[in-house]
Short mmCIF file of C-alpha atoms in Angstrom, two decimals:
data_model
loop_
_atom_site.label_atom_id
_atom_site.label_comp_id
_atom_site.label_asym_id
_atom_site.label_seq_id
_atom_site.Cartn_x
_atom_site.Cartn_y
_atom_site.Cartn_z
CA MET A 1 22.01 30.42 -15.12
CA ASP A 2 18.69 32.23 -15.31
CA ARG A 3 16.42 31.14 -12.47
CA ASP A 4 13.53 30.20 -14.78
CA VAL A 5 15.83 28.22 -17.05
CA LYS A 6 17.30 26.40 -14.07
CA LYS A 7 13.83 25.62 -12.76
CA GLU A 8 12.78 24.28 -16.15
CA LYS A 9 15.91 22.12 -16.37
CA GLU A 10 15.30 20.68 -12.91
CA GLY A 11 11.68 19.99 -13.86
CA ASN A 12 12.77 18.12 -16.98
CA GLU A 13 15.24 16.06 -14.95
CA ARG A 14 12.54 15.18 -12.42
CA GLU A 15 10.24 14.12 -15.25
CA LYS A 16 12.98 11.84 -16.61
CA ASP A 17 13.37 10.28 -13.15
CA ILE A 18 9.66 9.46 -13.08
CA GLU A 19 9.77 8.10 -16.63
CA ALA A 20 12.60 5.79 -15.56
CA MET A 21 10.49 4.49 -12.68
CA VAL A 22 7.53 3.92 -14.99
CA ALA A 23 9.80 1.97 -17.34
CA CYS A 24 10.86 -0.30 -14.45
CA TYR A 25 7.25 -1.31 -13.93
CA GLN A 26 6.52 -2.27 -17.53
CA GLY A 27 7.56 -5.85 -16.78
CA PHE A 28 5.77 -6.08 -13.41
CA ASP A 29 4.19 -9.51 -13.00
CA PRO A 30 1.38 -9.68 -10.40
CA VAL A 31 1.49 -13.48 -10.27
CA ALA A 32 5.20 -13.58 -9.46
CA TYR A 33 4.92 -10.70 -6.99
CA LEU A 34 2.15 -12.47 -5.08
CA GLN A 35 4.13 -15.70 -5.03
CA TYR A 36 7.25 -13.95 -3.75
CA ASN A 37 5.57 -12.05 -0.92
CA TYR A 38 2.20 -13.57 -0.01
CA THR A 39 2.93 -17.27 0.39
CA PRO A 40 4.92 -19.00 3.18
CA PRO A 41 7.21 -18.25 4.89
CA ARG A 42 6.14 -14.60 4.65
CA ALA A 43 2.48 -15.59 4.88
CA ASP A 44 2.59 -18.40 7.42
CA PHE A 45 -0.45 -18.01 9.67
CA ASP A 46 0.85 -20.63 12.10
CA ARG A 47 3.89 -18.47 12.90
CA PRO A 48 3.41 -15.40 15.12
CA ASP A 49 6.64 -13.91 13.71
CA SER A 50 5.54 -14.15 10.07
CA ILE A 51 5.31 -10.79 8.35
CA VAL A 52 1.80 -11.05 6.87
CA PRO A 53 0.06 -11.85 10.20
CA TRP A 54 1.98 -8.92 11.74
CA LYS A 55 0.65 -6.54 9.07
CA LEU A 56 -2.89 -7.84 9.42
CA GLY A 57 -2.67 -7.40 13.18
CA CYS A 58 -1.52 -3.78 12.87
CA LEU A 59 -4.37 -2.96 10.51
CA HIS A 60 -6.94 -4.74 12.66
CA ARG A 61 -5.93 -2.76 15.73
CA ALA A 62 -5.93 0.53 13.85
CA PHE A 63 -9.42 0.01 12.50
CA THR A 64 -10.92 -1.20 15.78
CA GLU A 65 -9.56 1.36 18.24
CA GLY A 66 -12.60 3.57 17.71
CA ASP A 67 -11.01 6.73 16.32
CA VAL A 68 -10.90 5.71 12.64
CA GLY A 69 -14.25 6.00 10.94
CA GLY A 70 -16.49 7.81 8.51
CA LYS A 71 -17.90 6.89 5.14
CA VAL A 72 -15.07 6.63 2.60
CA LEU A 73 -11.82 4.65 2.65
CA VAL A 74 -9.27 4.93 -0.17
CA ASP A 75 -6.49 2.38 -0.63
CA VAL A 76 -3.58 4.13 -2.35
CA GLY A 77 -1.56 1.83 -4.60
CA SER A 78 -3.41 -1.42 -3.95
CA GLY A 79 -1.18 -3.47 -6.21
CA PRO A 80 -2.70 -6.92 -6.85
CA THR A 81 -3.58 -7.39 -3.15
CA ILE A 82 -6.67 -7.09 -0.94
CA TYR A 83 -5.30 -7.98 2.51
CA GLN A 84 -4.84 -4.32 3.46
CA VAL A 85 -8.58 -3.58 3.43
CA LEU A 86 -9.92 -6.74 5.09
CA SER A 87 -10.37 -4.94 8.41
CA GLY A 88 -11.31 -1.56 6.95
CA CYS A 89 -14.19 -2.97 4.93
CA GLU A 90 -16.06 -3.61 8.19
CA VAL A 91 -15.76 0.05 9.22
CA PHE A 92 -16.45 1.85 5.93
CA ASP A 93 -19.38 1.47 3.55
CA THR A 94 -17.55 2.92 0.53
CA LEU A 95 -14.09 1.78 -0.48
CA PHE A 96 -11.96 2.74 -3.49
CA LEU A 97 -9.07 0.55 -4.61
CA THR A 98 -6.43 2.26 -6.77
CA ASP A 99 -3.31 1.40 -8.71
CA PHE A 100 -1.12 2.86 -11.44
CA LEU A 101 -0.80 -0.42 -13.35
CA GLU A 102 -3.65 -1.83 -15.39
CA VAL A 103 -2.38 -5.40 -14.80
CA ASN A 104 -2.92 -4.89 -11.06
CA ARG A 105 -6.34 -3.36 -11.56
CA GLN A 106 -7.25 -6.38 -13.70
CA GLU A 107 -6.10 -8.73 -10.95
CA LEU A 108 -8.29 -6.91 -8.43
CA ARG A 109 -11.27 -7.02 -10.78
CA ARG A 110 -10.90 -10.79 -11.17
CA TRP A 111 -11.11 -11.35 -7.43
CA LEU A 112 -13.91 -8.84 -6.90
CA GLY A 113 -15.87 -10.39 -9.74
CA GLY A 114 -15.74 -13.76 -8.03
CA GLU A 115 -14.62 -15.41 -11.24
CA GLY A 116 -12.47 -17.94 -9.42
CA CYS A 117 -9.37 -17.05 -11.42
CA SER A 118 -7.54 -14.84 -8.92
CA SER A 119 -3.80 -15.50 -8.90
CA LEU A 120 -3.77 -16.07 -5.13
CA ASP A 121 -6.21 -17.83 -2.82
CA TRP A 122 -7.09 -15.14 -0.28
CA THR A 123 -9.12 -17.52 1.88
CA PRO A 124 -6.42 -17.95 4.61
CA TYR A 125 -6.17 -14.16 4.86
CA LEU A 126 -9.92 -13.79 5.23
CA GLN A 127 -10.01 -16.55 7.83
CA HIS A 128 -7.17 -15.00 9.84
CA VAL A 129 -8.83 -11.59 9.98
CA CYS A 130 -12.11 -13.22 11.01
CA LYS A 131 -10.23 -14.78 13.95
CA LEU A 132 -8.75 -11.38 14.86
CA GLU A 133 -12.30 -10.01 14.93
CA GLY A 134 -13.45 -12.78 17.28
CA ARG A 135 -15.41 -14.60 14.61
CA SER A 136 -15.17 -18.15 13.40
CA PRO A 137 -12.79 -18.68 10.46
CA SER A 138 -15.79 -20.19 8.69
CA ALA A 139 -17.19 -16.65 8.40
CA TRP A 140 -14.57 -15.89 5.75
CA SER A 141 -17.11 -16.05 2.91
CA GLU A 142 -19.25 -13.44 4.66
CA LYS A 143 -16.23 -11.16 4.93
CA ALA A 144 -15.42 -11.68 1.27
CA ALA A 145 -18.99 -10.76 0.37
CA ARG A 146 -18.79 -7.68 2.59
CA LEU A 147 -15.59 -6.50 0.88
CA ARG A 148 -17.05 -7.04 -2.58
CA SER A 149 -20.15 -5.09 -1.59
CA VAL A 150 -18.33 -1.98 -0.34
CA VAL A 151 -15.76 -1.59 -3.12
CA SER A 152 -17.21 1.25 -5.17
CA ASP A 153 -14.56 1.32 -7.90
CA ILE A 154 -11.00 0.45 -8.88
CA LEU A 155 -9.33 3.64 -10.08
CA PRO A 156 -6.08 4.62 -11.81
CA ILE A 157 -3.77 6.67 -9.60
CA ASP A 158 -0.48 8.51 -9.99
CA VAL A 159 0.96 9.65 -6.67
CA HIS A 160 3.46 11.91 -8.45
CA ARG A 161 0.70 14.19 -9.66
CA SER A 162 -0.63 16.93 -7.41
CA SER A 163 -4.11 15.45 -7.97
CA PRO A 164 -3.31 11.72 -7.87
CA LEU A 165 -6.75 10.39 -8.77
CA GLN A 166 -8.11 10.97 -12.24
CA SER A 167 -11.60 10.39 -10.86
CA SER A 168 -11.36 12.30 -7.57
CA ALA A 169 -14.85 13.67 -8.23
CA LYS A 170 -16.09 10.39 -6.79
CA LEU A 171 -14.72 11.38 -3.38
CA PRO A 172 -16.53 13.71 -0.97
CA GLY A 173 -15.60 17.36 -1.44
CA ALA A 174 -13.65 17.44 1.83
CA GLY A 175 -11.79 14.23 0.97
CA ALA A 176 -11.77 10.63 2.16
CA ASP A 177 -12.11 9.80 5.85
CA CYS A 178 -9.17 7.39 5.79
CA LEU A 179 -6.30 6.40 3.51
CA VAL A 180 -4.46 3.10 3.53
CA SER A 181 -1.23 2.72 1.59
CA CYS A 182 1.07 -0.31 1.73
CA PHE A 183 4.51 -0.59 0.10
CA CYS A 184 3.61 2.01 -2.50
CA LEU A 185 5.29 5.38 -2.06
CA GLU A 186 8.85 4.17 -1.44
CA SER A 187 8.50 1.69 -4.29
CA VAL A 188 7.53 4.23 -6.95
CA SER A 189 9.78 7.15 -5.94
CA PRO A 190 13.25 7.75 -7.39
CA ASP A 191 14.51 9.26 -4.11
CA LEU A 192 13.46 10.67 -0.75
CA THR A 193 12.42 14.01 -2.24
CA PHE A 194 9.94 12.26 -4.52
CA PHE A 195 8.74 10.11 -1.60
CA ASN A 196 7.99 13.20 0.46
CA ARG A 197 6.25 14.88 -2.47
CA ALA A 198 4.09 11.79 -3.08
CA LEU A 199 3.21 11.64 0.62
CA GLY A 200 2.07 15.25 0.37
CA HIS A 201 0.08 14.59 -2.79
CA ILE A 202 -1.96 11.75 -1.31
CA GLY A 203 -2.68 13.95 1.71
CA GLY A 204 -4.79 16.04 -0.63
CA LEU A 205 -7.20 13.09 -0.87
CA LEU A 206 -7.73 13.06 2.91
CA ARG A 207 -10.15 15.26 4.80
CA PRO A 208 -8.96 17.30 7.80
CA GLY A 209 -9.09 15.05 10.85
CA GLY A 210 -8.88 11.93 8.68
CA HIS A 211 -6.39 9.11 9.25
CA LEU A 212 -3.51 7.72 7.22
CA LEU A 213 -2.50 4.08 7.76
CA LEU A 214 0.87 3.54 6.11
CA ILE A 215 2.89 0.35 5.78
CA GLY A 216 6.28 0.36 4.10
CA ALA A 217 9.71 -1.16 3.81
CA LEU A 218 12.75 -0.26 5.92
CA GLY A 219 16.28 -0.48 4.60
CA GLU A 220 15.17 -1.71 1.19
CA SER A 221 16.92 -0.66 -2.02
CA TYR A 222 15.17 -2.99 -4.48
CA TYR A 223 12.54 -5.68 -4.88
CA MET A 224 11.75 -8.13 -7.65
CA GLY A 225 8.53 -7.34 -9.49
CA GLY A 226 8.83 -10.46 -11.62
CA ARG A 227 11.50 -12.72 -13.03
CA GLY A 228 14.41 -10.43 -13.90
CA VAL A 229 12.38 -7.31 -13.04
CA ARG A 230 14.43 -5.45 -10.42
CA ILE A 231 12.63 -2.34 -9.13
CA PRO A 232 14.53 0.29 -7.11
CA VAL A 233 13.15 1.40 -3.74
CA VAL A 234 13.93 4.42 -1.55
CA PRO A 235 15.77 3.01 1.50
CA LEU A 236 13.98 4.42 4.55
CA ASP A 237 14.67 4.35 8.28
CA GLU A 238 12.34 5.15 11.14
CA ALA A 239 13.64 8.69 11.58
CA GLN A 240 13.08 9.49 7.89
CA VAL A 241 9.52 8.16 8.02
CA CYS A 242 8.72 10.33 11.05
CA ALA A 243 10.39 13.39 9.49
CA SER A 244 8.48 12.94 6.23
CA LEU A 245 5.15 12.69 8.03
CA LYS A 246 5.91 15.83 10.02
CA ALA A 247 7.02 17.74 6.91
CA CYS A 248 3.75 16.83 5.19
CA GLY A 249 1.68 18.04 8.12
CA TYR A 250 0.60 14.72 9.61
CA THR A 251 0.36 14.10 13.35
CA LEU A 252 1.93 10.75 14.23
CA VAL A 253 -0.33 8.62 16.40
CA ARG A 254 1.70 5.41 16.43
CA LEU A 255 4.75 3.85 14.79
CA GLU A 256 5.39 0.10 14.97
CA VAL A 257 8.38 -1.73 13.52
CA TYR A 258 8.84 -5.34 12.45
CA THR A 259 12.27 -6.90 11.86
CA LEU A 260 12.41 -9.70 9.32
CA PRO A 261 13.68 -13.05 10.64
CA GLN A 262 16.57 -14.38 8.62
CA ASP A 263 14.52 -17.14 6.99
CA MET A 264 12.11 -14.57 5.56
CA ARG A 265 14.87 -12.84 3.65
CA VAL A 266 14.17 -15.04 0.67
CA GLY A 267 16.14 -13.24 -2.04
CA VAL A 268 13.34 -11.31 -3.73
CA ASP A 269 14.37 -8.03 -2.06
CA ASP A 270 16.84 -6.72 0.51
CA VAL A 271 14.27 -5.44 3.03
CA THR A 272 15.36 -5.59 6.66
CA GLY A 273 12.16 -4.44 8.33
CA VAL A 274 8.67 -3.04 7.91
CA PHE A 275 7.03 -0.03 9.52
CA PHE A 276 3.40 0.60 10.34
CA VAL A 277 2.20 4.15 10.85
CA LYS A 278 -1.08 5.47 12.12
CA ALA A 279 -1.24 9.22 11.57
CA ARG A 280 -3.86 11.94 11.47
CA LYS A 281 -4.29 14.96 9.23
CA PRO A 282 -4.98 18.00 11.47
#
């Protein structure tokens, strides 16, 4: 087969793989997703082994160690959640939330607008992070106001494009100072090759010397994005995560791993663990 013809055929097949992933997300339900993953037992702030407090602790440490800083933070694939930027909003004065799905961007707008119709009460999350920061839980409303004040925009994003942000002109020319991305890349990629490519694409949004804070699933092949909405996931292990970071040119600063207790395997996915990565772009 002619090399150009073969390349074109492979490109068409890759495009079909992405189209299939997009089709999976047409029935995504933010309300159900939040209920599945961000309520007890997975979000039990009285349990030190609950997954949500673990994630918040990882992010708090990463943002307060003194090496992550600058002006602009970009959250890649925010979904309908805000927990991932509750620590970062104290460090950065400009924050961009992003997601591929309009339903998720609408959910974020509802919370940021303070309309009181958000699908999840984020108050316990705000209170927990205030405690991590050494403040009274009663300061949660101040933290909420701080987050609302630093969010510059909520942007569409497609990590499978070489330029993921349609409005990247809003970023500094050199790129953002820090990226956060939680449960995004492995959940929107047909396979490991696409995962690696997406990891490389988002690196283009990050300035040299900037940091990537990445949280993702280990050993997961699917999750439920709503009632009857089964979304495939790239099953990752620790070695694959480290290899992907290295292949994309990141320097690994720290890798932490959480193993789900049996009672947190609640039937909405088959995840066995979660990884947290702090990495730097040389």
